[in-house]
mmCIF file of C-alpha atoms in Angstrom:
data_model
loop_
_atom_site.group_PDB
_atom_site.id
_atom_site.type_symbol
_atom_site.label_atom_id
_atom_site.label_comp_id
_atom_site.label_asym_id
_atom_site.label_seq_id
_atom_site.Cartn_x
_atom_site.Cartn_y
_atom_site.Cartn_z
ATOM 1 C CA UNK A 30 -0.113 -0.116 0.044
ATOM 2 C CA UNK A 31 1.444 3.518 -0.659
ATOM 3 C CA UNK A 32 1.014 6.023 2.277
ATOM 4 C CA UNK A 33 0.332 9.717 0.748
ATOM 5 C CA UNK A 34 1.096 12.072 3.585
ATOM 6 C CA UNK A 35 -0.361 15.519 2.993
ATOM 7 C CA UNK A 36 1.258 18.550 2.591
ATOM 8 C CA UNK A 37 2.282 21.382 3.484
ATOM 9 C CA UNK A 38 3.980 20.421 6.322
ATOM 10 C CA UNK A 39 6.025 23.160 8.261
ATOM 11 C CA UNK A 40 8.824 23.632 8.827
ATOM 12 C CA UNK A 41 10.178 22.691 5.269
ATOM 13 C CA UNK A 42 12.325 20.561 6.949
ATOM 14 C CA UNK A 43 9.903 18.813 8.636
ATOM 15 C CA UNK A 44 8.127 17.761 5.079
ATOM 16 C CA UNK A 45 11.347 16.438 3.608
ATOM 17 C CA UNK A 46 11.435 14.558 6.580
ATOM 18 C CA UNK A 47 8.124 12.963 6.234
ATOM 19 C CA UNK A 48 8.106 12.491 2.608
ATOM 20 C CA UNK A 49 11.738 11.781 0.990
ATOM 21 C CA UNK A 50 11.817 8.593 -1.105
ATOM 22 C CA UNK A 51 8.077 8.181 -0.265
ATOM 23 C CA UNK A 52 5.073 9.742 -1.112
ATOM 24 C CA UNK A 53 2.987 12.972 -0.838
ATOM 25 C CA UNK A 54 -0.509 14.425 -1.633
ATOM 26 C CA UNK A 55 -0.489 17.508 -2.610
ATOM 27 C CA UNK A 56 -3.913 19.692 -2.838
ATOM 28 C CA UNK A 57 -4.720 22.255 -5.328
ATOM 29 C CA UNK A 58 -5.557 24.727 -2.279
ATOM 30 C CA UNK A 59 -2.209 23.867 -0.771
ATOM 31 C CA UNK A 60 0.591 23.804 -3.764
ATOM 32 C CA UNK A 61 3.322 25.829 -2.118
ATOM 33 C CA UNK A 62 5.246 22.511 -1.627
ATOM 34 C CA UNK A 63 4.656 20.690 -4.919
ATOM 35 C CA UNK A 64 8.179 21.377 -5.485
ATOM 36 C CA UNK A 65 9.527 19.619 -2.685
ATOM 37 C CA UNK A 66 7.416 16.868 -3.703
ATOM 38 C CA UNK A 67 8.435 16.466 -7.117
ATOM 39 C CA UNK A 68 12.017 16.910 -5.481
ATOM 40 C CA UNK A 69 11.952 14.571 -3.015
ATOM 41 C CA UNK A 70 9.319 11.921 -3.374
ATOM 42 C CA UNK A 71 9.287 8.523 -5.110
ATOM 43 C CA UNK A 72 5.914 9.503 -6.272
ATOM 44 C CA UNK A 73 2.848 12.031 -5.740
ATOM 45 C CA UNK A 74 -0.788 12.314 -6.008
ATOM 46 C CA UNK A 75 -2.680 15.620 -6.182
ATOM 47 C CA UNK A 76 -6.159 16.378 -4.463
ATOM 48 C CA UNK A 77 -8.805 18.494 -6.121
ATOM 49 C CA UNK A 78 -9.259 20.754 -2.734
ATOM 50 C CA UNK A 79 -12.654 20.316 -2.978
ATOM 51 C CA UNK A 80 -13.378 19.194 0.784
ATOM 52 C CA UNK A 81 -10.937 22.355 2.011
ATOM 53 C CA UNK A 82 -13.120 24.528 0.051
ATOM 54 C CA UNK A 83 -16.417 22.734 0.802
ATOM 55 C CA UNK A 84 -15.358 23.139 4.627
ATOM 56 C CA UNK A 85 -14.973 26.595 4.049
ATOM 57 C CA UNK A 86 -18.591 27.253 2.683
ATOM 58 C CA UNK A 87 -16.973 27.927 -0.728
ATOM 59 C CA UNK A 88 -17.665 25.279 -2.686
ATOM 60 C CA UNK A 89 -15.919 25.598 -6.579
ATOM 61 C CA UNK A 90 -17.651 25.646 -9.497
ATOM 62 C CA UNK A 91 -14.962 26.317 -12.216
ATOM 63 C CA UNK A 92 -12.687 23.528 -12.273
ATOM 64 C CA UNK A 93 -10.580 25.004 -15.566
ATOM 65 C CA UNK A 94 -7.319 26.233 -13.362
ATOM 66 C CA UNK A 95 -7.339 22.859 -11.603
ATOM 67 C CA UNK A 96 -7.611 20.993 -15.185
ATOM 68 C CA UNK A 97 -4.773 23.146 -16.014
ATOM 69 C CA UNK A 98 -2.472 22.499 -13.134
ATOM 70 C CA UNK A 99 -3.300 18.803 -13.029
ATOM 71 C CA UNK A 100 -2.300 18.699 -16.444
ATOM 72 C CA UNK A 101 0.777 20.486 -15.778
ATOM 73 C CA UNK A 102 1.368 17.928 -12.856
ATOM 74 C CA UNK A 103 0.273 14.847 -15.164
ATOM 75 C CA UNK A 104 3.526 15.467 -17.205
ATOM 76 C CA UNK A 105 5.658 15.174 -14.307
ATOM 77 C CA UNK A 106 6.851 11.208 -14.315
ATOM 78 C CA UNK A 107 6.441 10.902 -10.513
ATOM 79 C CA UNK A 108 2.963 12.332 -10.397
ATOM 80 C CA UNK A 109 0.862 9.121 -9.837
ATOM 81 C CA UNK A 110 -2.839 10.094 -10.227
ATOM 82 C CA UNK A 111 -5.377 13.245 -9.461
ATOM 83 C CA UNK A 112 -8.511 13.300 -7.837
ATOM 84 C CA UNK A 113 -11.364 14.043 -9.960
ATOM 85 C CA UNK A 114 -13.215 17.236 -9.098
ATOM 86 C CA UNK A 115 -16.312 16.246 -7.022
ATOM 87 C CA UNK A 116 -18.957 18.040 -4.938
ATOM 88 C CA UNK A 117 -19.381 16.674 -1.865
ATOM 89 C CA UNK A 118 -22.956 17.108 -0.976
ATOM 90 C CA UNK A 119 -24.052 17.273 -4.217
ATOM 91 C CA UNK A 120 -26.382 14.725 -6.063
ATOM 92 C CA UNK A 121 -24.588 11.728 -8.237
ATOM 93 C CA UNK A 122 -25.672 13.417 -11.155
ATOM 94 C CA UNK A 123 -23.206 16.835 -9.986
ATOM 95 C CA UNK A 124 -20.839 14.405 -9.655
ATOM 96 C CA UNK A 125 -21.284 12.172 -12.712
ATOM 97 C CA UNK A 126 -21.190 15.318 -14.517
ATOM 98 C CA UNK A 127 -17.735 16.078 -13.176
ATOM 99 C CA UNK A 128 -16.895 12.364 -14.061
ATOM 100 C CA UNK A 129 -17.717 13.287 -18.293
ATOM 101 C CA UNK A 130 -15.823 16.589 -18.125
ATOM 102 C CA UNK A 131 -12.636 15.446 -16.876
ATOM 103 C CA UNK A 132 -10.671 16.348 -20.010
ATOM 104 C CA UNK A 133 -7.187 14.430 -19.000
ATOM 105 C CA UNK A 134 -6.110 10.930 -19.474
ATOM 106 C CA UNK A 135 -8.559 8.112 -17.985
ATOM 107 C CA UNK A 136 -5.465 6.374 -16.706
ATOM 108 C CA UNK A 137 -4.524 9.648 -14.203
ATOM 109 C CA UNK A 138 -8.192 10.526 -13.188
ATOM 110 C CA UNK A 139 -9.569 8.626 -10.266
ATOM 111 C CA UNK A 140 -13.123 9.412 -9.693
ATOM 112 C CA UNK A 141 -14.600 9.915 -5.849
ATOM 113 C CA UNK A 142 -17.400 7.131 -4.667
ATOM 114 C CA UNK A 143 -18.849 9.397 -1.456
ATOM 115 C CA UNK A 144 -20.438 6.819 1.208
ATOM 116 C CA UNK A 145 -23.780 8.431 1.397
ATOM 117 C CA UNK A 146 -24.074 7.775 -2.461
ATOM 118 C CA UNK A 147 -25.751 4.485 -3.885
ATOM 119 C CA UNK A 148 -23.629 1.002 -4.375
ATOM 120 C CA UNK A 149 -24.823 1.193 -7.524
ATOM 121 C CA UNK A 150 -22.802 3.889 -8.457
ATOM 122 C CA UNK A 151 -19.742 2.639 -6.715
ATOM 123 C CA UNK A 152 -19.939 -0.887 -8.812
ATOM 124 C CA UNK A 153 -20.308 1.592 -11.823
ATOM 125 C CA UNK A 154 -17.357 3.834 -11.020
ATOM 126 C CA UNK A 155 -15.510 0.466 -10.196
ATOM 127 C CA UNK A 156 -15.970 -0.861 -13.652
ATOM 128 C CA UNK A 157 -15.294 1.621 -15.842
ATOM 129 C CA UNK A 158 -12.172 3.263 -13.844
ATOM 130 C CA UNK A 159 -8.775 1.625 -12.757
ATOM 131 C CA UNK A 160 -8.817 3.815 -9.279
ATOM 132 C CA UNK A 161 -11.719 4.975 -7.489
ATOM 133 C CA UNK A 162 -11.330 6.905 -4.278
ATOM 134 C CA UNK A 163 -13.656 6.324 -1.285
ATOM 135 C CA UNK A 164 -14.923 9.429 0.500
ATOM 136 C CA UNK A 165 -16.437 9.651 4.046
ATOM 137 C CA UNK A 166 -19.536 12.035 3.714
ATOM 138 C CA UNK A 167 -22.873 12.140 4.717
ATOM 139 C CA UNK A 168 -24.340 10.057 7.687
ATOM 140 C CA UNK A 169 -20.654 8.316 7.347
ATOM 141 C CA UNK A 170 -18.519 11.421 7.170
ATOM 142 C CA UNK A 171 -16.525 10.465 10.383
ATOM 143 C CA UNK A 172 -14.183 8.018 9.575
ATOM 144 C CA UNK A 173 -14.173 5.002 12.020
ATOM 145 C CA UNK A 174 -17.475 4.925 13.771
ATOM 146 C CA UNK A 175 -19.563 1.834 13.556
ATOM 147 C CA UNK A 176 -22.087 3.328 11.210
ATOM 148 C CA UNK A 177 -18.920 4.344 8.674
ATOM 149 C CA UNK A 178 -17.616 0.562 9.161
ATOM 150 C CA UNK A 179 -20.852 -1.130 8.392
ATOM 151 C CA UNK A 180 -21.159 0.924 5.387
ATOM 152 C CA UNK A 181 -17.324 0.092 4.446
ATOM 153 C CA UNK A 182 -18.295 -3.431 4.922
ATOM 154 C CA UNK A 183 -21.545 -2.795 1.493
ATOM 155 C CA UNK A 184 -18.939 -1.092 -0.144
ATOM 156 C CA UNK A 185 -16.347 -4.021 0.016
ATOM 157 C CA UNK A 186 -19.173 -6.437 -1.065
ATOM 158 C CA UNK A 187 -19.239 -4.473 -4.193
ATOM 159 C CA UNK A 188 -16.048 -4.036 -5.230
ATOM 160 C CA UNK A 189 -14.158 -7.425 -3.565
ATOM 161 C CA UNK A 190 -14.908 -10.878 -5.482
ATOM 162 C CA UNK A 191 -15.755 -13.979 -3.083
ATOM 163 C CA UNK A 192 -12.267 -14.168 -1.425
ATOM 164 C CA UNK A 193 -12.482 -10.671 -0.560
ATOM 165 C CA UNK A 194 -10.062 -9.682 -3.455
ATOM 166 C CA UNK A 195 -10.926 -5.649 -4.676
ATOM 167 C CA UNK A 196 -11.050 -5.495 -8.274
ATOM 168 C CA UNK A 197 -10.277 -1.714 -8.812
ATOM 169 C CA UNK A 198 -7.563 -0.188 -6.906
ATOM 170 C CA UNK A 199 -9.120 2.000 -4.136
ATOM 171 C CA UNK A 200 -7.524 4.930 -2.489
ATOM 172 C CA UNK A 201 -9.093 5.973 0.640
ATOM 173 C CA UNK A 202 -9.151 9.695 1.450
ATOM 174 C CA UNK A 203 -8.649 10.542 4.943
ATOM 175 C CA UNK A 204 -7.973 7.123 5.961
ATOM 176 C CA UNK A 205 -4.352 7.022 6.596
ATOM 177 C CA UNK A 206 -5.186 5.730 10.232
ATOM 178 C CA UNK A 207 -3.558 2.184 11.154
ATOM 179 C CA UNK A 208 -6.616 1.243 12.996
ATOM 180 C CA UNK A 209 -8.222 1.987 9.207
ATOM 181 C CA UNK A 210 -6.373 1.212 6.751
ATOM 182 C CA UNK A 211 -4.833 -2.108 7.643
ATOM 183 C CA UNK A 212 -8.380 -3.927 7.567
ATOM 184 C CA UNK A 213 -9.140 -2.444 4.383
ATOM 185 C CA UNK A 214 -7.656 -3.731 0.623
ATOM 186 C CA UNK A 215 -6.611 -0.408 -0.116
ATOM 187 C CA UNK A 216 -3.858 0.192 -2.974
ATOM 188 C CA UNK A 217 -3.200 3.682 -1.146
ATOM 189 C CA UNK A 218 -4.646 6.255 1.440
ATOM 190 C CA UNK A 219 -3.923 9.741 2.785
ATOM 191 C CA UNK A 220 -4.271 12.137 5.750
ATOM 192 C CA UNK A 221 -2.758 15.054 7.319
ATOM 193 C CA UNK A 222 -2.097 13.475 10.133
ATOM 194 C CA UNK A 223 1.523 14.585 10.073
ATOM 195 C CA UNK A 224 0.670 18.234 9.374
ATOM 196 C CA UNK A 225 -1.360 18.378 11.934
ATOM 197 C CA UNK A 226 0.579 16.716 14.470
ATOM 198 C CA UNK A 227 4.386 17.917 14.278
ATOM 199 C CA UNK A 228 3.331 21.417 15.595
ATOM 200 C CA UNK A 229 1.268 20.628 18.749
ATOM 201 C CA UNK A 230 4.650 21.469 20.918
ATOM 202 C CA UNK A 231 1.975 20.033 24.499
ATOM 203 C CA UNK A 232 1.639 16.576 22.911
ATOM 204 C CA UNK A 233 5.300 15.984 22.640
ATOM 205 C CA UNK A 234 6.655 15.905 26.311
ATOM 206 C CA UNK A 235 8.333 12.735 27.982
ATOM 207 C CA UNK A 236 11.584 11.179 29.009
ATOM 208 C CA UNK A 237 12.399 10.574 25.257
ATOM 209 C CA UNK A 238 10.821 14.082 23.618
ATOM 210 C CA UNK A 239 12.040 14.676 19.844
ATOM 211 C CA UNK A 240 14.777 17.633 19.484
ATOM 212 C CA UNK A 241 13.043 18.800 16.954
ATOM 213 C CA UNK A 242 9.924 18.819 14.546
ATOM 214 C CA UNK A 243 11.959 16.805 11.766
ATOM 215 C CA UNK A 244 12.490 14.297 13.940
ATOM 216 C CA UNK A 245 8.492 14.589 15.078
ATOM 217 C CA UNK A 246 7.921 14.094 11.491
ATOM 218 C CA UNK A 247 10.041 10.851 11.164
ATOM 219 C CA UNK A 248 8.430 9.255 14.036
ATOM 220 C CA UNK A 249 4.906 9.564 12.488
ATOM 221 C CA UNK A 250 6.218 8.697 9.287
ATOM 222 C CA UNK A 251 7.682 5.429 10.633
ATOM 223 C CA UNK A 252 4.833 4.301 12.792
ATOM 224 C CA UNK A 253 2.404 5.291 9.921
ATOM 225 C CA UNK A 254 4.664 3.347 7.897
ATOM 226 C CA UNK A 255 5.068 0.119 9.589
ATOM 227 C CA UNK A 256 1.420 -1.002 8.983
ATOM 228 C CA UNK A 257 0.210 -2.390 5.575
ATOM 229 C CA UNK A 258 -3.290 -2.921 4.157
ATOM 230 C CA UNK A 259 -4.209 -6.347 3.729
ATOM 231 C CA UNK A 260 -4.720 -8.312 0.952
ATOM 232 C CA UNK A 261 -7.711 -8.987 1.486
ATOM 233 C CA UNK A 262 -11.344 -7.828 2.806
ATOM 234 C CA UNK A 263 -12.323 -9.675 5.890
ATOM 235 C CA UNK A 264 -15.905 -8.953 6.642
ATOM 236 C CA UNK A 265 -17.164 -8.751 10.492
ATOM 237 C CA UNK A 266 -19.492 -11.476 11.363
ATOM 238 C CA UNK A 267 -21.256 -9.705 14.413
ATOM 239 C CA UNK A 268 -22.449 -6.516 14.869
ATOM 240 C CA UNK A 269 -20.431 -6.118 18.176
ATOM 241 C CA UNK A 270 -17.217 -6.829 15.559
ATOM 242 C CA UNK A 271 -18.162 -3.087 14.423
ATOM 243 C CA UNK A 272 -18.287 -1.659 17.400
ATOM 244 C CA UNK A 273 -14.851 -2.990 18.700
ATOM 245 C CA UNK A 274 -13.385 -1.682 14.955
ATOM 246 C CA UNK A 275 -14.536 1.926 16.202
ATOM 247 C CA UNK A 276 -13.168 1.337 19.172
ATOM 248 C CA UNK A 277 -9.733 1.190 17.798
ATOM 249 C CA UNK A 278 -10.246 4.533 15.792
ATOM 250 C CA UNK A 279 -8.610 6.929 18.927
ATOM 251 C CA UNK A 280 -5.894 7.095 19.629
ATOM 252 C CA UNK A 281 -4.041 5.393 16.362
ATOM 253 C CA UNK A 282 -1.601 3.143 16.147
ATOM 254 C CA UNK A 283 1.137 5.347 14.550
ATOM 255 C CA UNK A 284 0.599 8.302 17.546
ATOM 256 C CA UNK A 285 -0.575 6.916 20.800
ATOM 257 C CA UNK A 286 3.000 6.764 22.572
ATOM 258 C CA UNK A 287 2.934 10.680 22.265
ATOM 259 C CA UNK A 288 -1.179 11.210 22.884
ATOM 260 C CA UNK A 289 -1.663 11.761 19.045
ATOM 261 C CA UNK A 290 -4.779 11.637 17.295
ATOM 262 C CA UNK A 291 -5.267 11.245 13.206
ATOM 263 C CA UNK A 292 -7.343 14.510 12.498
ATOM 264 C CA UNK A 293 -8.315 13.582 9.201
ATOM 265 C CA UNK A 294 -7.207 15.200 6.224
ATOM 266 C CA UNK A 295 -8.713 18.451 5.069
ATOM 267 C CA UNK A 296 -5.867 20.083 3.239
#
C-alpha cells in the first residue's frame, strides 16, 4: 500500500523528513510544496481541494484552473494520479457530470465515490475506472465509527470478489490511520496526520522528547508506514465486531505513544 502524506508540512525540513523517498499528497488548495514533492518523493498524487473549499463554505464550481494545474502535474513522471473534481454534498448526477467533464487521460484520473451515495454508483465507477477514491460523507462523514464500518463493509461487498480481493485499485481519502487501513484492501490512502500533529508542542513531552519538528515528522512517518493494508477484505461477522473496530480509531496506532490523534485530511 502507498502511504500518501498530505502537504504542506512546516517547517519545510519536517516536510522533507515526512516524504523524502516516500509519497506525498498535494492539494490544489495548498500547492506551495509541490516543488518539494517533485524533488524529494518517489511519487505523489494531487487532490482537487473540494473538501477544503466545501469546509470553508465556498464550494468550487469552476474547475478550469485545476484542470490546467493537474495537466502540468500529469507531465511530471513521478505524479501518480489526480482526484477528479467532486461535489461533496452534491447529487450523483452532479458528480457524474464532473466525471464526464474530465479533460485529462483516464489513466490519470480517479473519481470519488462518496459513502452516502448508492452502491450502484460505486459498482459502476469500479467497472469503468482503474482507480476509485472512497470519501467519507453524509451520515458516514466521520471515519471509523460503527456506522462507517458497516457502510464500508457494504462497499467492500460490491468491489471485492468472493475471496475479498478488490477488482479495482482503491484509495482511502482521509484514511491514513492504521486502525483503518490495516483492515481494508486499499492500494493507497492519505491524510494530513503528520502536518496536523507535528506543530502540537504540548503533545510531545516526556523522557524521549524529539529534539525538533523534523524528528517528530520522522517518528510519525515511521509509525504510519510500519503498517500495511491487507491483501483481502475480511468482513466482520457480528454487529459487536463493528463496535470493536470503531473503538480502535482513537488514539491511532501511529501516534498513541505521544497522545496524538489522526484528525483526518482537509488540506
